[in-house]
mmCIF file of C-alpha atoms in Angstrom:
data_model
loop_
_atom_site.group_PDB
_atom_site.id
_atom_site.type_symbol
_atom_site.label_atom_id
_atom_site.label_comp_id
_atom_site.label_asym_id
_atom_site.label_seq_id
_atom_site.Cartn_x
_atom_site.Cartn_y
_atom_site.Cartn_z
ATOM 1 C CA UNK A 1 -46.472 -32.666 -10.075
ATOM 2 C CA UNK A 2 -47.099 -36.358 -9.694
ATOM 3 C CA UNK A 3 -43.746 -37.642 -10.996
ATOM 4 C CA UNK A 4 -43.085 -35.216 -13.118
ATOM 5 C CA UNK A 5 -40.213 -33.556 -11.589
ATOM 6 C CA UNK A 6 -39.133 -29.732 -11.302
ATOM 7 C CA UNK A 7 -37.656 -28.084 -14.470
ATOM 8 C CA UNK A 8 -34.701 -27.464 -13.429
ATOM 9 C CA UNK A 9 -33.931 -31.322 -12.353
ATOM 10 C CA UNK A 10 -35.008 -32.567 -15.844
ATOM 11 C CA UNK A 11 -32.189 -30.230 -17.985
ATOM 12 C CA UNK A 12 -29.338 -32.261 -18.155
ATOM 13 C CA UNK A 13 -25.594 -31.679 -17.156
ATOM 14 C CA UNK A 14 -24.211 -31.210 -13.353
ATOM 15 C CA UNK A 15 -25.625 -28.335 -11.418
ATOM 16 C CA UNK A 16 -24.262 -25.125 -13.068
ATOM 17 C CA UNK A 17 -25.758 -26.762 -16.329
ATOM 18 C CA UNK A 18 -29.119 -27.380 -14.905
ATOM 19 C CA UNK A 19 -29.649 -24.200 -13.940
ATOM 20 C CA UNK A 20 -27.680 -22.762 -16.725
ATOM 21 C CA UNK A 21 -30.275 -24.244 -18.704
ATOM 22 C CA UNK A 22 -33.321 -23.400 -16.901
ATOM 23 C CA UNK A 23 -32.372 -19.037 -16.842
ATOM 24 C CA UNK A 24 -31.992 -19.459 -20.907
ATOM 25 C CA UNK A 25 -35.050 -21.595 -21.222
ATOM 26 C CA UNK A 26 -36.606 -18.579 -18.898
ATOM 27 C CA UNK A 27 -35.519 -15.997 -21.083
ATOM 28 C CA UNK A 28 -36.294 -17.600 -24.281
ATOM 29 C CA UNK A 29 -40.132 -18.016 -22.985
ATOM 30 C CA UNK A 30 -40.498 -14.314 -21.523
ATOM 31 C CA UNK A 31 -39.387 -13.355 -25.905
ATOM 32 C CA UNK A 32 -41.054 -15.945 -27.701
ATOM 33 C CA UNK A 33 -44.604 -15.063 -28.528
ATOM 34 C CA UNK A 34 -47.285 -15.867 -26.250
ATOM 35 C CA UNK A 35 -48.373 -15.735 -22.784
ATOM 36 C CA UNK A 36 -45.904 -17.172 -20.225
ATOM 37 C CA UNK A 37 -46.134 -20.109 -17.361
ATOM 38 C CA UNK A 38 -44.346 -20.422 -14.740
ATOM 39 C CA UNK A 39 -45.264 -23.583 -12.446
ATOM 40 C CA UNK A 40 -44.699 -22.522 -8.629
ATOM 41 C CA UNK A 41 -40.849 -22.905 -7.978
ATOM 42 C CA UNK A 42 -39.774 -22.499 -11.364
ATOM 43 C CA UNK A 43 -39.345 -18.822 -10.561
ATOM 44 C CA UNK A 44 -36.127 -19.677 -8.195
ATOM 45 C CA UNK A 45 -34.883 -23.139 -9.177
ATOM 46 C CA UNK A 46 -36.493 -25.090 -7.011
ATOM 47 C CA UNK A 47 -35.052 -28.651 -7.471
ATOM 48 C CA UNK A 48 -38.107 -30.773 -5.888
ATOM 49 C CA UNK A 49 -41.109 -31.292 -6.998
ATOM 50 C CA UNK A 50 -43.582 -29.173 -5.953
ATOM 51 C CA UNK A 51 -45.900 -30.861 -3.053
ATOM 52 C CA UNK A 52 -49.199 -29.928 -2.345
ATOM 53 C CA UNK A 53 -48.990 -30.589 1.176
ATOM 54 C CA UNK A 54 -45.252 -28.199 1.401
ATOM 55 C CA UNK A 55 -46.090 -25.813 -0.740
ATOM 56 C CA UNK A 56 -42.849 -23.889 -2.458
ATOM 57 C CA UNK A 57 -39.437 -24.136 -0.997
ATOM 58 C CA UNK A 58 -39.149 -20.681 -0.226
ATOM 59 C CA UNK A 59 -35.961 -21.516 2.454
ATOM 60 C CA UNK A 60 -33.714 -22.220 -0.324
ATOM 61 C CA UNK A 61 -33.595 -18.521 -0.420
ATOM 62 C CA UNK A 62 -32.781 -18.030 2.965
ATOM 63 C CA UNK A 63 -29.376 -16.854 3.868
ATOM 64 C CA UNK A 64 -27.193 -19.980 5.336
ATOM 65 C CA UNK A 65 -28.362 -22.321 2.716
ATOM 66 C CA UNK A 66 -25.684 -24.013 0.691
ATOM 67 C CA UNK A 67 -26.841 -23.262 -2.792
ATOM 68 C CA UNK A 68 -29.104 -20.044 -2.159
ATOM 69 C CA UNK A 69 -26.921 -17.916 -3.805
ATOM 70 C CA UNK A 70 -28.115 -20.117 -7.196
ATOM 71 C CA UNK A 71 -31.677 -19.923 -6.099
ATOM 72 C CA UNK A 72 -31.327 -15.844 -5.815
ATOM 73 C CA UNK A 73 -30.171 -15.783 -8.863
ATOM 74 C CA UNK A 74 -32.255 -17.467 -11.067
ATOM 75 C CA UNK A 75 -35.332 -15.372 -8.513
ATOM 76 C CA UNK A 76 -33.667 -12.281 -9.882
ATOM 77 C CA UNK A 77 -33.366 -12.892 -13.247
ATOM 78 C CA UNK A 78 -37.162 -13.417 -13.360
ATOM 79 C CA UNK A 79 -37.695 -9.913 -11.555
ATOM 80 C CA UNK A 80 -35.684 -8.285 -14.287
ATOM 81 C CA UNK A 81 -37.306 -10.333 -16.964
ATOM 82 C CA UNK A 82 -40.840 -9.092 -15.795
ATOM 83 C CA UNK A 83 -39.128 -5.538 -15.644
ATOM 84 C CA UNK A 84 -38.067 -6.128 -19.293
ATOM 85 C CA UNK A 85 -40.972 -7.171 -20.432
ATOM 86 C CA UNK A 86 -43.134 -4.223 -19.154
ATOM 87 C CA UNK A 87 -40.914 -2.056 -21.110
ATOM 88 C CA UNK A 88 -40.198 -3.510 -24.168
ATOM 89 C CA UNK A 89 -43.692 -3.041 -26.313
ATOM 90 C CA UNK A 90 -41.842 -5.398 -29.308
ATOM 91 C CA UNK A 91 -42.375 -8.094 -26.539
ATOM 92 C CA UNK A 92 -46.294 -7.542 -26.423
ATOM 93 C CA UNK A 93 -47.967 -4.909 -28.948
ATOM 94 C CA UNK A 94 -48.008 -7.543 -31.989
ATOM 95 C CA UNK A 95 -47.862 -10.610 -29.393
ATOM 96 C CA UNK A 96 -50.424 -12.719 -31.111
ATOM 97 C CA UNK A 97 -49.950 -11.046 -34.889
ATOM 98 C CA UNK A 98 -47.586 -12.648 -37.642
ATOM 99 C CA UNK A 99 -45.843 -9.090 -38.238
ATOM 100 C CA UNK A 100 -44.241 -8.705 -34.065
ATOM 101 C CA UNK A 101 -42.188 -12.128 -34.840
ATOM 102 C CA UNK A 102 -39.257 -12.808 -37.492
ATOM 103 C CA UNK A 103 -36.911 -15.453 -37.454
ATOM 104 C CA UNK A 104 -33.179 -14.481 -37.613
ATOM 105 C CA UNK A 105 -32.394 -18.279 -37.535
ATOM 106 C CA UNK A 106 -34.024 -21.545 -36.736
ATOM 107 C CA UNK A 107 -31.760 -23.844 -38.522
ATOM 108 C CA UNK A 108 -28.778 -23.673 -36.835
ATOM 109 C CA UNK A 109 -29.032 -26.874 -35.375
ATOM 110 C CA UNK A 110 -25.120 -28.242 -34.933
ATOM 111 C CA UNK A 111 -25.026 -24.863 -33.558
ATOM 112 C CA UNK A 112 -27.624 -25.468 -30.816
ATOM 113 C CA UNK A 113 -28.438 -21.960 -31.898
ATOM 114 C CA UNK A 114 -32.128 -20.047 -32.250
ATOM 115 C CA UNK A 115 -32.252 -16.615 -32.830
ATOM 116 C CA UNK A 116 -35.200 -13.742 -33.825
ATOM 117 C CA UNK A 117 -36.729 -10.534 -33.941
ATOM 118 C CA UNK A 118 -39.613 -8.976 -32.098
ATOM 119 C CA UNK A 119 -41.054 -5.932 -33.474
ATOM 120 C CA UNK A 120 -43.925 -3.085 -32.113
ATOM 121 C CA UNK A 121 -45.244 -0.188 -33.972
ATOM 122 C CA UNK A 122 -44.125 1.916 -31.147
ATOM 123 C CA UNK A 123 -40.750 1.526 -30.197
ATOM 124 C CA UNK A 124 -37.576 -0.722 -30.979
ATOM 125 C CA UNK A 125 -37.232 -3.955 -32.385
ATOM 126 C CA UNK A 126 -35.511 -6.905 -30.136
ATOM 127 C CA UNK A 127 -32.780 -9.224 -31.227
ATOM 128 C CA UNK A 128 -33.041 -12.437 -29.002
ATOM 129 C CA UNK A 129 -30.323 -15.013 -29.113
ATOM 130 C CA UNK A 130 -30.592 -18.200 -27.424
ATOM 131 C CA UNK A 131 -27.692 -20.646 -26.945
ATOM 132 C CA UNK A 132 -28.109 -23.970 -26.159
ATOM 133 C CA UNK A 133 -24.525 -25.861 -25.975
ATOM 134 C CA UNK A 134 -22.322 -25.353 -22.654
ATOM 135 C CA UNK A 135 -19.595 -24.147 -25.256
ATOM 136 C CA UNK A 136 -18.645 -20.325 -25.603
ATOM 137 C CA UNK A 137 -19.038 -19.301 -29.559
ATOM 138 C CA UNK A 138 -16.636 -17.025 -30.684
ATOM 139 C CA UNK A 139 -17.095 -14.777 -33.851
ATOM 140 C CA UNK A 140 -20.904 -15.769 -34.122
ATOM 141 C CA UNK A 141 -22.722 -13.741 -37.455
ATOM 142 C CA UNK A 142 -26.053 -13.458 -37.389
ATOM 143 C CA UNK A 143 -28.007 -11.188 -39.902
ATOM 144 C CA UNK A 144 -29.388 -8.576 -38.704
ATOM 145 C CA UNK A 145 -31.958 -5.257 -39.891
ATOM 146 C CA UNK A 146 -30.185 -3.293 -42.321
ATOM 147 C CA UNK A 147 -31.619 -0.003 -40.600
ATOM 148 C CA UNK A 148 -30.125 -0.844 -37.193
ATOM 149 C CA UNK A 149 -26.713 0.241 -37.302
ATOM 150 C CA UNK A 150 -25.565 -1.039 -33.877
ATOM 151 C CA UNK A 151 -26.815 -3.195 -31.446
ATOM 152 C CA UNK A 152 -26.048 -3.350 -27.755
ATOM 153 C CA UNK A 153 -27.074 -6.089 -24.922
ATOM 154 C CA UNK A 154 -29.715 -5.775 -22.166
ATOM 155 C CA UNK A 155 -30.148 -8.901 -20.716
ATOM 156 C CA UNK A 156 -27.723 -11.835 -20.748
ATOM 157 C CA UNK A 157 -28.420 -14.787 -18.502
ATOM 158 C CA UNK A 158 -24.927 -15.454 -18.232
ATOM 159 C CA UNK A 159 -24.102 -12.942 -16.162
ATOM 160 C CA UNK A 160 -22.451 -13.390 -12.660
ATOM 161 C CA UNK A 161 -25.117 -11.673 -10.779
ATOM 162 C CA UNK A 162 -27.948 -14.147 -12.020
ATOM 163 C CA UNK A 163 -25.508 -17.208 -11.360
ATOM 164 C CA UNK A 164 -23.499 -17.248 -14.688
ATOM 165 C CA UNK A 165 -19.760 -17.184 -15.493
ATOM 166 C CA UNK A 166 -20.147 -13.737 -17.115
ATOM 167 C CA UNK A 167 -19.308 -14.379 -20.966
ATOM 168 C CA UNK A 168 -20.493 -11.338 -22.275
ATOM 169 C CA UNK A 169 -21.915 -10.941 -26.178
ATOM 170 C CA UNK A 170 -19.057 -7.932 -26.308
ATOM 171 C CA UNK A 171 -17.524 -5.142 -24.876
ATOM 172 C CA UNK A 172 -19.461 -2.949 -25.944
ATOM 173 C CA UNK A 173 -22.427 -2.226 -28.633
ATOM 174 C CA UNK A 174 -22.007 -4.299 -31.703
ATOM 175 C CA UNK A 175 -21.588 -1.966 -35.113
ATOM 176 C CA UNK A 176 -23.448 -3.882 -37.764
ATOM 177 C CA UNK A 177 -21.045 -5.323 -41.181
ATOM 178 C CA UNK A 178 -22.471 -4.859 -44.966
ATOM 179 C CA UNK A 179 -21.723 -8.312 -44.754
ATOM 180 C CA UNK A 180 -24.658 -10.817 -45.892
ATOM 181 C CA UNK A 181 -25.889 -13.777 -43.417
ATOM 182 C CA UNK A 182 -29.380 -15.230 -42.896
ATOM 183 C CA UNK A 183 -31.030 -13.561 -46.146
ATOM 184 C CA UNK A 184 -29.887 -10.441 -44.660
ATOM 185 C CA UNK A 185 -27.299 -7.829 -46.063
ATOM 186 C CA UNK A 186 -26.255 -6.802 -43.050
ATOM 187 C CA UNK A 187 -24.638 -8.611 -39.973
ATOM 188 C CA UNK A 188 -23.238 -8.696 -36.442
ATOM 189 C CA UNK A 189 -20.717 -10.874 -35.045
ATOM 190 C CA UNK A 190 -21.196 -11.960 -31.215
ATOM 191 C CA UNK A 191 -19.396 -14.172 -28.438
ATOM 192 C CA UNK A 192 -22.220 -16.406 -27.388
ATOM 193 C CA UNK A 193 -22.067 -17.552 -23.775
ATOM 194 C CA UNK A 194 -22.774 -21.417 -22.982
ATOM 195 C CA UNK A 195 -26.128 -22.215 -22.295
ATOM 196 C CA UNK A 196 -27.433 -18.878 -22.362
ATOM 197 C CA UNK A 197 -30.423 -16.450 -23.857
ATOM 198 C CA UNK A 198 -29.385 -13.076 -24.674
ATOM 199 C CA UNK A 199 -31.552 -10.220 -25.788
ATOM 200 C CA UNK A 200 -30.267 -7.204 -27.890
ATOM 201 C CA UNK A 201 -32.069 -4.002 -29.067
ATOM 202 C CA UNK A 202 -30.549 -0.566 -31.422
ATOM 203 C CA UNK A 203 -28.000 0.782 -29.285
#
């Protein structure tokens, strides 16, 4: 507050990319390691800054208004993030502990590319893959667990129903390559949507 604007209005790009940007931003915070904060707005694009005296723009939701479809659709991304994150235990079990968090890649910088792992004791590991260039990315490797032999996607905040042009990772679940990539010796290859975060787990 106080001039510092909503997050959505500070990603750059038109419209789409703004809020483009803010769902894979979204994404990438509910999978990255620590607790999550989410300023009031934030959790449906609101485009002002929040005012103390107005409280949250809640009528941008409200059937009539020009761009509430965008607005529901960034609000229901964060429901099924929260759903997600209940029951995925890789996203909270080692949350603070070295051993829940491996990097697949965090040098792929031309690429505008981050991707990694988050592991429980108790159940499946998660692949998350976050995209950061309004480009689509064809044939994309990334190494992968050697002990997963296919991977399939769960959440994808490209997808038409949160707002997104609906570039999916593939058409189905992903069948891991003995090919070497990352420091890995085995890969998958994915179509990575523009300015999106996607999250994988063992299919």
């Amino acid at each position: 507050v106080h001039g510092k604007g909503a997050l959505v209005s500070k990603m750059p790009g038109d419209w789409w990319q703004r809020r483009a940007s803010h769902r894979a931003y979204l994404a990438y915070m509910w999978a990255h390691p620590g607790k999550k904060l989410l300023f009031m707005g934030q959790e449906f694009a609101q485009g002002a800054e929040w005012s103390a005296t107005e409280g949250p723009q809640w009528w941008v939701l409200d059937p009539g208004y020009a761009a509430e479809p965008d607005h529901r659709g960034v609000r229901d991304l964060v429901r099924d993030l929260n759903a997600a994150y209940r029951a995925t235990p890789a996203l909270w079990r080692w949350d603070s502990e070295p051993r829940g968090f491996t990097w697949v890649t965090a040098t792929a910088a031309e690429d505008n590319v981050l991707a990694f792992l988050r592991h429980a004791p108790d159940g499946d590991p998660l692949l998350v893959v976050c995209h950061f260039s309004p480009l689509v990315r064809h044939g994309y490797r990334l190494g992968v667990p050697e002990d997963v032999p296919a991977w399939e996607e769960t959440l994808n905040t490209d997808a038409p129903g949160y707002g997104g042009g609906g570039v999916a990772t593939a058409a189905g679940p992903v069948k891991a390559e003995p090919v070497g990539c990352h420091g890995r010796q085995a890969s998958i290859v994915l179509t990575l949507p523009p300015l999106a975060t996607v999250w994988l787990r063992p299919a």
